[in-house]
PDB file of C-alpha atoms in Angstrom:
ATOM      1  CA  UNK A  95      94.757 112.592  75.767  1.00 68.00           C
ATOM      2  CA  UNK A  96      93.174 110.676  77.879  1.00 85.00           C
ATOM      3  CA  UNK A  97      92.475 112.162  81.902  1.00 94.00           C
ATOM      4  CA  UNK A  98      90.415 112.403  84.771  1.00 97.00           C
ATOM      5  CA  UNK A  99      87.719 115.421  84.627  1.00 97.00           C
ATOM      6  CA  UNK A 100      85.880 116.296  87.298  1.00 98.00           C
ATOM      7  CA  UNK A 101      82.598 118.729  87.677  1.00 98.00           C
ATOM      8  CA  UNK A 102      81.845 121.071  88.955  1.00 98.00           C
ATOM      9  CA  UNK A 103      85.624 122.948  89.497  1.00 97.00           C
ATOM     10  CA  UNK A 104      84.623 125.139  91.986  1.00 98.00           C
ATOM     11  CA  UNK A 105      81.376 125.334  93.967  1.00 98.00           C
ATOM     12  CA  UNK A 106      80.500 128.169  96.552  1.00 98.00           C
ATOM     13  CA  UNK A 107      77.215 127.339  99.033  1.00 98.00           C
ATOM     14  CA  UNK A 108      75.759 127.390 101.957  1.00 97.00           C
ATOM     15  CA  UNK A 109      75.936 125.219 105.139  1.00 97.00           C
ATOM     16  CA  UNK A 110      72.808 122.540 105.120  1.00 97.00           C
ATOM     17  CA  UNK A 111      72.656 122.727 101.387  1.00 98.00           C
ATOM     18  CA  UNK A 112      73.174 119.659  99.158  1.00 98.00           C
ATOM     19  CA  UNK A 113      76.455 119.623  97.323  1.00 98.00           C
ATOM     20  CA  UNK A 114      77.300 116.928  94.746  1.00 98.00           C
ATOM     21  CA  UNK A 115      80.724 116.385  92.834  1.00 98.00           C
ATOM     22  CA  UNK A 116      80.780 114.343  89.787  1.00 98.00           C
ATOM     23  CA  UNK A 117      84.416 112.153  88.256  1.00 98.00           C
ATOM     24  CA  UNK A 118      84.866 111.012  84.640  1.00 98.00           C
ATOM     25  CA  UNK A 119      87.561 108.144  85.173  1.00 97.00           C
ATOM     26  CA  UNK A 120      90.043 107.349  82.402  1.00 96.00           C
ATOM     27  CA  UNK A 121      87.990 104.893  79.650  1.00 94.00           C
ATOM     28  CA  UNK A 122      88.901 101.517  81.044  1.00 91.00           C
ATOM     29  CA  UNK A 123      89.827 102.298  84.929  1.00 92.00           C
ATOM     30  CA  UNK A 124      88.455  99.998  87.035  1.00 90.00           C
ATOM     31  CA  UNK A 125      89.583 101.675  90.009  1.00 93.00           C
ATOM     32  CA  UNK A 126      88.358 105.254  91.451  1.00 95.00           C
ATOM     33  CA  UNK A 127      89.092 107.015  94.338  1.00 95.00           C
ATOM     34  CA  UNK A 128      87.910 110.403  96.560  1.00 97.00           C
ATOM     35  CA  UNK A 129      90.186 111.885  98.547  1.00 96.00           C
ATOM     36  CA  UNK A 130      89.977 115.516 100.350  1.00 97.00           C
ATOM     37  CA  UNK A 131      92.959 118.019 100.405  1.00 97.00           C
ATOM     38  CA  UNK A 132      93.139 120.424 103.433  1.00 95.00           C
ATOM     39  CA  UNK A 133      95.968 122.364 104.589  1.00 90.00           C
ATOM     40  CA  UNK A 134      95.522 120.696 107.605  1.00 90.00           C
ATOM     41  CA  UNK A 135      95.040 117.402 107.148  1.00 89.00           C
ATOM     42  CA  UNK A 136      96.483 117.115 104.004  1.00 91.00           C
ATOM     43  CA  UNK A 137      95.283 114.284 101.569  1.00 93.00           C
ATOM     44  CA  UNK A 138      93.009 112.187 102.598  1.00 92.00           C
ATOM     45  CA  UNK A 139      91.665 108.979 100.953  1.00 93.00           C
ATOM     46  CA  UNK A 140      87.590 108.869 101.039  1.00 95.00           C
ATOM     47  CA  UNK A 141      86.192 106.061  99.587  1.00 94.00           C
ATOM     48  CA  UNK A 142      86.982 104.087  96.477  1.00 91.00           C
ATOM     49  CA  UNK A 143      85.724 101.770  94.055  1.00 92.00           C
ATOM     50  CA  UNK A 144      86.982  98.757  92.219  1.00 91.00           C
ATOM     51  CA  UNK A 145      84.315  97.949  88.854  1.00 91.00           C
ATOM     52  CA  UNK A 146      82.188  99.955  90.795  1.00 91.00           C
ATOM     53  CA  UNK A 147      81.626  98.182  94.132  1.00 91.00           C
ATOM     54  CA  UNK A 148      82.460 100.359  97.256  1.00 90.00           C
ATOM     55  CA  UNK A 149      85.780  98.432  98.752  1.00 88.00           C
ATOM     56  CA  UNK A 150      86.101 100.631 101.291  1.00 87.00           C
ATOM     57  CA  UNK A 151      84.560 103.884 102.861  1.00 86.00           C
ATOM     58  CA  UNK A 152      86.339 104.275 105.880  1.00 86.00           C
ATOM     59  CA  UNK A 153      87.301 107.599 105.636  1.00 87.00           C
ATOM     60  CA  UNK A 154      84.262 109.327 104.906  1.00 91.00           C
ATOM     61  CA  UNK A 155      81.788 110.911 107.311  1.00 88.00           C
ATOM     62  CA  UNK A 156      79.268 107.911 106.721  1.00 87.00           C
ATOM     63  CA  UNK A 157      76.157 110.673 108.309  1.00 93.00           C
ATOM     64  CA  UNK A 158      76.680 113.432 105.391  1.00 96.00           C
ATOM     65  CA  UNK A 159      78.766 112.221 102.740  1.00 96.00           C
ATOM     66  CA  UNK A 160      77.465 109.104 100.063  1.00 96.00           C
ATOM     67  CA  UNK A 161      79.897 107.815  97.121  1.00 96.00           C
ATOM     68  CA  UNK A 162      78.064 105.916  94.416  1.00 95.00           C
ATOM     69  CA  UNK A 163      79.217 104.721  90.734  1.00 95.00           C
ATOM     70  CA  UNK A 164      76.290 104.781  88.907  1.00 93.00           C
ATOM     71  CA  UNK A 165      78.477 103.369  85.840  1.00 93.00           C
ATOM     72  CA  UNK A 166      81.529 103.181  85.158  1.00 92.00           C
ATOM     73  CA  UNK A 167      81.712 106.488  83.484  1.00 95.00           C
ATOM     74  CA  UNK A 168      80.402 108.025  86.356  1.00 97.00           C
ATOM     75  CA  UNK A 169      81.447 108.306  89.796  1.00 97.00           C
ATOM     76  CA  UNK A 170      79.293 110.900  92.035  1.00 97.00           C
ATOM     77  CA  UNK A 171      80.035 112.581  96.204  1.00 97.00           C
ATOM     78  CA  UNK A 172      77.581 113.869  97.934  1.00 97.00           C
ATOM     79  CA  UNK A 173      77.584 115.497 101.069  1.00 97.00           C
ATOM     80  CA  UNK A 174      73.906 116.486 102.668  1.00 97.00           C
ATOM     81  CA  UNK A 175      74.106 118.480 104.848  1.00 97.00           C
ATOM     82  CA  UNK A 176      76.975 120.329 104.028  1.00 97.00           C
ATOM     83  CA  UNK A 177      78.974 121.916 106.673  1.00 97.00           C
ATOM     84  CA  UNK A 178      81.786 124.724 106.689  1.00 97.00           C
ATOM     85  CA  UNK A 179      84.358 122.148 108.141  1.00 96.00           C
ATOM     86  CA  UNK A 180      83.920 119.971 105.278  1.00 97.00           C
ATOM     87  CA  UNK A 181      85.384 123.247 102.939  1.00 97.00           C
ATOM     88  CA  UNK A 182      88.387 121.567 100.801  1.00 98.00           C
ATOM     89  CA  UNK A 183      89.769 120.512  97.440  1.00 98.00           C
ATOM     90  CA  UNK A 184      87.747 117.276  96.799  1.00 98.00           C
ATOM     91  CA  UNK A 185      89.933 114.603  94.025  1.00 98.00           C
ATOM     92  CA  UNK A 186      88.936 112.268  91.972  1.00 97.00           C
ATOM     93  CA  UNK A 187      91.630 109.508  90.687  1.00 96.00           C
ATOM     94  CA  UNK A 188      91.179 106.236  88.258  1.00 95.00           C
ATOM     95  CA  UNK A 189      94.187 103.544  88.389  1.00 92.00           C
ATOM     96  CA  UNK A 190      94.107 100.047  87.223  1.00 84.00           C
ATOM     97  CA  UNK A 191      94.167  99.088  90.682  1.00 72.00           C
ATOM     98  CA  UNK A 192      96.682  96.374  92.679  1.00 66.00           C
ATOM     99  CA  UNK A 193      97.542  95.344  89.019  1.00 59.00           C
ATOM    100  CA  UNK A 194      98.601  98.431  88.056  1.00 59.00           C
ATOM    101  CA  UNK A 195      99.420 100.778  91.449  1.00 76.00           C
ATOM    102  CA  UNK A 196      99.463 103.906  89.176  1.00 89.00           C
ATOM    103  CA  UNK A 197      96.463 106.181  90.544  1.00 93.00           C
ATOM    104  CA  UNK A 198      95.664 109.759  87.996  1.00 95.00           C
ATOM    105  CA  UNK A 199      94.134 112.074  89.696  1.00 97.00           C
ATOM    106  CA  UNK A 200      91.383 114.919  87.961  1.00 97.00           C
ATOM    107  CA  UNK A 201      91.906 118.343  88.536  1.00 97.00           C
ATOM    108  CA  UNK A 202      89.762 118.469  91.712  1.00 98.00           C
ATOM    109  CA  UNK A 203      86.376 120.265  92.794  1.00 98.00           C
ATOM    110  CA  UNK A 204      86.914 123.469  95.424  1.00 98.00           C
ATOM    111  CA  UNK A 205      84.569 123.203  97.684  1.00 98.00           C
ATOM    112  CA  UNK A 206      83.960 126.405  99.861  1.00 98.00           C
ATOM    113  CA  UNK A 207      80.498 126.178 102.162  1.00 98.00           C
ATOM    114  CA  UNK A 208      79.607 129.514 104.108  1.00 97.00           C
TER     115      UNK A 208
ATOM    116  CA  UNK B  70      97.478 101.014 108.911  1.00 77.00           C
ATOM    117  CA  UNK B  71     100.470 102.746 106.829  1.00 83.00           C
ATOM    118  CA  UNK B  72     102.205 105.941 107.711  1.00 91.00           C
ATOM    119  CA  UNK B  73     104.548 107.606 105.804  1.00 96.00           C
ATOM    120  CA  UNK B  74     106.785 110.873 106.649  1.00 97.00           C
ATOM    121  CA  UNK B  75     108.133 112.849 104.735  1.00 98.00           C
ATOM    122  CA  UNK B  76     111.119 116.170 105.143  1.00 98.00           C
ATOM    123  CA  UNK B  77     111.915 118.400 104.403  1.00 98.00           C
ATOM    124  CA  UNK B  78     108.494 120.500 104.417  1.00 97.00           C
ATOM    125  CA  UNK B  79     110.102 122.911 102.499  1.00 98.00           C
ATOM    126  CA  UNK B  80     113.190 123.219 100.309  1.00 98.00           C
ATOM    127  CA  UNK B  81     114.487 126.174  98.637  1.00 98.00           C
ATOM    128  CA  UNK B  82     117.297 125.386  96.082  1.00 98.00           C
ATOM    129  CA  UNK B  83     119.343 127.567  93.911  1.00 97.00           C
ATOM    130  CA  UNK B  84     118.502 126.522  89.953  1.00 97.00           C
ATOM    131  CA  UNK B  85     121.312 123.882  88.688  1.00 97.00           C
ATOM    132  CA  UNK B  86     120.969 122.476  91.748  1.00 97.00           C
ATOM    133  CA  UNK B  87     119.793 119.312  93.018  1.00 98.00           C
ATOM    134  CA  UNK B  88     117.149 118.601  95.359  1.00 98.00           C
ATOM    135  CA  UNK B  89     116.486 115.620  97.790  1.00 98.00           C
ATOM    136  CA  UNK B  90     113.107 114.495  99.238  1.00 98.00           C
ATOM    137  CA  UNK B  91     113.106 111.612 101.548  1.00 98.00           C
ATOM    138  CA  UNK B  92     109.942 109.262 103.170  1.00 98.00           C
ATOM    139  CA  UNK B  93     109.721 106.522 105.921  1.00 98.00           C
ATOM    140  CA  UNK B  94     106.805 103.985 105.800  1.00 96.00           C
ATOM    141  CA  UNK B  95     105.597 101.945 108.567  1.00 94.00           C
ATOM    142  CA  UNK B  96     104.253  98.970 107.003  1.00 91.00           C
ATOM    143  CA  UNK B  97     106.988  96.115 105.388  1.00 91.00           C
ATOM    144  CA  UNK B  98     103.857  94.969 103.227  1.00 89.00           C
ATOM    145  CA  UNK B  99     103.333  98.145 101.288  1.00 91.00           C
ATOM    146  CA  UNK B 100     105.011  97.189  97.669  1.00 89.00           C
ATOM    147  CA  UNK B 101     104.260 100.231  95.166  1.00 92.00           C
ATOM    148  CA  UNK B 102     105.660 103.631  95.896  1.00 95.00           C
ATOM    149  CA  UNK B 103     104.689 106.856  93.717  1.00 96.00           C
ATOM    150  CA  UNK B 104     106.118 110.536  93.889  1.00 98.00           C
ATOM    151  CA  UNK B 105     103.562 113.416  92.756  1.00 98.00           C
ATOM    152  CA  UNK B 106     103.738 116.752  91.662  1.00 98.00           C
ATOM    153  CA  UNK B 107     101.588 119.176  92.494  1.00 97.00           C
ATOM    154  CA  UNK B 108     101.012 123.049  91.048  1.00 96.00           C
ATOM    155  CA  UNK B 109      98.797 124.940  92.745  1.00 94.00           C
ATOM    156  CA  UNK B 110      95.292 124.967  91.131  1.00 93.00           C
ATOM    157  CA  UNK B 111      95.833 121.526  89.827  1.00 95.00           C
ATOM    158  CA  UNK B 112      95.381 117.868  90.528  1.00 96.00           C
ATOM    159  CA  UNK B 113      98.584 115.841  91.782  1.00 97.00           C
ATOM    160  CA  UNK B 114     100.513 114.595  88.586  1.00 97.00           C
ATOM    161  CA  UNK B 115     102.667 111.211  88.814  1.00 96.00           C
ATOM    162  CA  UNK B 116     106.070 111.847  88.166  1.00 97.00           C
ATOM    163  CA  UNK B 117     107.628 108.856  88.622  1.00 97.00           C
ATOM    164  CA  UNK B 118     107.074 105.530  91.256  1.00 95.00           C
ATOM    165  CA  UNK B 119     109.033 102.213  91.881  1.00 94.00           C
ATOM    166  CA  UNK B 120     108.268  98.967  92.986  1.00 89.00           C
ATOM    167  CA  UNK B 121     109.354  96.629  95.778  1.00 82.00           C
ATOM    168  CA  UNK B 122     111.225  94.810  93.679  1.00 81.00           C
ATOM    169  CA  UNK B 123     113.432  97.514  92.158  1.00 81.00           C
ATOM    170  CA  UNK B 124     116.170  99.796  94.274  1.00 90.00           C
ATOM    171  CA  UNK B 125     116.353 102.649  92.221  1.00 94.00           C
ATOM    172  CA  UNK B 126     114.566 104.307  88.752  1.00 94.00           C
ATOM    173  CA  UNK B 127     115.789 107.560  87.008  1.00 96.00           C
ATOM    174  CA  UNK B 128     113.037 109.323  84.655  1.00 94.00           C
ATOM    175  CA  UNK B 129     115.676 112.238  82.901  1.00 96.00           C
ATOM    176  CA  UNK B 130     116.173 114.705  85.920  1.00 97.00           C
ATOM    177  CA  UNK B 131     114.686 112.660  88.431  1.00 98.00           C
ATOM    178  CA  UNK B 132     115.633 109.217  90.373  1.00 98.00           C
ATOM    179  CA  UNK B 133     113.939 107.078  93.166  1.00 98.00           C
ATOM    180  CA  UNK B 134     115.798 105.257  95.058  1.00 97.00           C
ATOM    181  CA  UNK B 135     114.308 102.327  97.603  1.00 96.00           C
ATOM    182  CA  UNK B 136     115.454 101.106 100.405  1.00 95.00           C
ATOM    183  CA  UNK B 137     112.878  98.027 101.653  1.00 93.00           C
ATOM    184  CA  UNK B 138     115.408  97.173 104.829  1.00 93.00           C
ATOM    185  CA  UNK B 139     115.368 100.507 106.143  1.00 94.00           C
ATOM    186  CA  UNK B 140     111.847 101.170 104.978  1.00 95.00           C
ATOM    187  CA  UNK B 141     112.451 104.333 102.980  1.00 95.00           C
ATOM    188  CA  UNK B 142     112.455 105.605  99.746  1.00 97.00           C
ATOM    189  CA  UNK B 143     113.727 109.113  98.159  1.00 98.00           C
ATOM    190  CA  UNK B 144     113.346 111.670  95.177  1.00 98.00           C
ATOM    191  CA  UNK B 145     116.199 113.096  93.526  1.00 98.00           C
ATOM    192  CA  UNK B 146     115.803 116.118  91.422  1.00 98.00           C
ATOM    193  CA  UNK B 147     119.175 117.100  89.097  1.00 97.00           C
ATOM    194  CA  UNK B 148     119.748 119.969  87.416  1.00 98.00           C
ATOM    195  CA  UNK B 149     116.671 122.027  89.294  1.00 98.00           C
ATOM    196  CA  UNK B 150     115.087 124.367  86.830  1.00 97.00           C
ATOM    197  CA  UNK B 151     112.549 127.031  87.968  1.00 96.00           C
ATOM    198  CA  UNK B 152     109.323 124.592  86.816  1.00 96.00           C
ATOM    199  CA  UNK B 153     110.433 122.198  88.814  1.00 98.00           C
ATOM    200  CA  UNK B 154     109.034 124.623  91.991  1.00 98.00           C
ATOM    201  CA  UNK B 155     105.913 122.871  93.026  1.00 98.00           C
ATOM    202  CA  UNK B 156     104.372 120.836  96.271  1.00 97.00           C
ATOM    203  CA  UNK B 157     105.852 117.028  95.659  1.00 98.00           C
ATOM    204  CA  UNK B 158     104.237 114.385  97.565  1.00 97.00           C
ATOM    205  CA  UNK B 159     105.722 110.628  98.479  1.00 97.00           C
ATOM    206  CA  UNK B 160     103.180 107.628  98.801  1.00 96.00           C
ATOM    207  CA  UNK B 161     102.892 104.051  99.644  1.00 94.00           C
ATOM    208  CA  UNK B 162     100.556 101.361  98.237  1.00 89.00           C
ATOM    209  CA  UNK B 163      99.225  98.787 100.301  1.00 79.00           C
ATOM    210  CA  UNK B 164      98.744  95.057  98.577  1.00 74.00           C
ATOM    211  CA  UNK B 165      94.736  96.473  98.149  1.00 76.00           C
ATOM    212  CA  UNK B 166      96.373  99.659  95.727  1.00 79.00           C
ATOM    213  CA  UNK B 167      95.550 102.170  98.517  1.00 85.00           C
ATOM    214  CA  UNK B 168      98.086 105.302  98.877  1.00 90.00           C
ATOM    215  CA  UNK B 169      99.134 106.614 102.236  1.00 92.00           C
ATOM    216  CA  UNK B 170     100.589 110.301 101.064  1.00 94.00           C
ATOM    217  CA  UNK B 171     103.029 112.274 103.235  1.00 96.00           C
ATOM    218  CA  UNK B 172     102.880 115.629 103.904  1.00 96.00           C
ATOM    219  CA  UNK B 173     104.100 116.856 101.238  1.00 97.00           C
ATOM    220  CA  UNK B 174     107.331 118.969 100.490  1.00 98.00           C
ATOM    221  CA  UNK B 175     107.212 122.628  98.834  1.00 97.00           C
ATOM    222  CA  UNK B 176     110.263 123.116  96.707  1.00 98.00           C
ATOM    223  CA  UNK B 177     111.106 126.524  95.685  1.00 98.00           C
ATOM    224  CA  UNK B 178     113.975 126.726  92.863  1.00 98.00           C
ATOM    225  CA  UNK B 179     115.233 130.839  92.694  1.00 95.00           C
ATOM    226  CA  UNK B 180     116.725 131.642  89.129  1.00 89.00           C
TER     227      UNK B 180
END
């Protein structure tokens, strides 16, 4: 059965501390995304990846937050510092991108930072 | 860029009943529309999407219809059981495969 996993699922710390989030994408994704869910705000798309070159970033706080794919196993957020305000559910989705549309996302990473 | 809205917020429907979610887009270029479901704790879960080039796709229970003219697309939900009480979200894909979600639409179904 094949799915998105993300690590860690939830993750309690304090504000200035490092926090990273890592994605498993689907075996033979090409495409991942980060997006943020707040009550607030709602989703919100982050960054993404296509064969793990950064298309576009636009959404992320480029002072704290980094998105990086390592390989294409692996895709990692980081936020440093972290701050209470960036406290959310953090996604991870793989899709086949423009070729396919269909996005899946993981089950997500709750961030909560004191 | 894209913005899509989407109503009700919430919806509270008797079981056996259907349920109707509806979304506007802004941008005539956007071709690839997906619904998700969402229980709380998890991840979104595609439930069913349609393409530009299509006016309407039924999955079982649910349909999509699409309406490119009026740039607007909506879920249909037959036969409403109590699992089908979760937060559904409408989206539209730009020609680059990025989703615009709305705001999402919390459907309670009472027994």
């Amino acid at each position: 059965d094949a799915r998105v996993t993300q690590t860690p699922r939830h993750k309690v710390t304090e504000m200035g501390q490092e926090v990273t989030m890592r994605c498993q994408p689907i075996l033979g994704h090409n495409t991942v995304f980060w997006y943020r869910q707040t009550m607030m705000q709602g989703l919100e798309l982050l960054a993404y990846f296509r064969n793990r070159a950064p298309l576009d970033d636009s959404g992320m706080p480029k002072d704290r937050f980094s998105a990086e794919m390592p390989d294409a196993t692996l895709a990692t957020l980081k936020i440093q510092p972290s701050e209470p305000r960036d406290s959310a559910v953090y996604f991870c989705a793989s899709g086949l991108g423009p070729r396919g549309g269909e996005q899946f996302f993981g089950p997500g990473t709750r961030l909560t930072v004191l | 860029g894209e913005n899509v809205e989407q109503h009700p917020s919430t919806l509270s429907v008797q079981e056996g009943d259907s349920a109707v979610i509806k979304c506007t887009y802004s941008d005539s270029a956007s071709n690839y529309f997906p619904w998700y479901k969402q229980e709380l704790g998890k991840g979104p879960q595609l439930i069913i999407d349609i393409r530009s080039n299509v006016g309407e796709k039924k999955d079982q229970r649910i349909a999509v219809t699409l309406n490119k003219t009026a740039k607007h697309f909506s879920l249909h939900i037959t036969e409403t059981q109590p699992e089908d009480s979760a937060v559904y979200f409408c989206a539209a894909a730009d020609s680059w495969g990025k989703l615009q979600f709305g705001a999402g639409t919390q459907v309670v179904v009472t027994p």
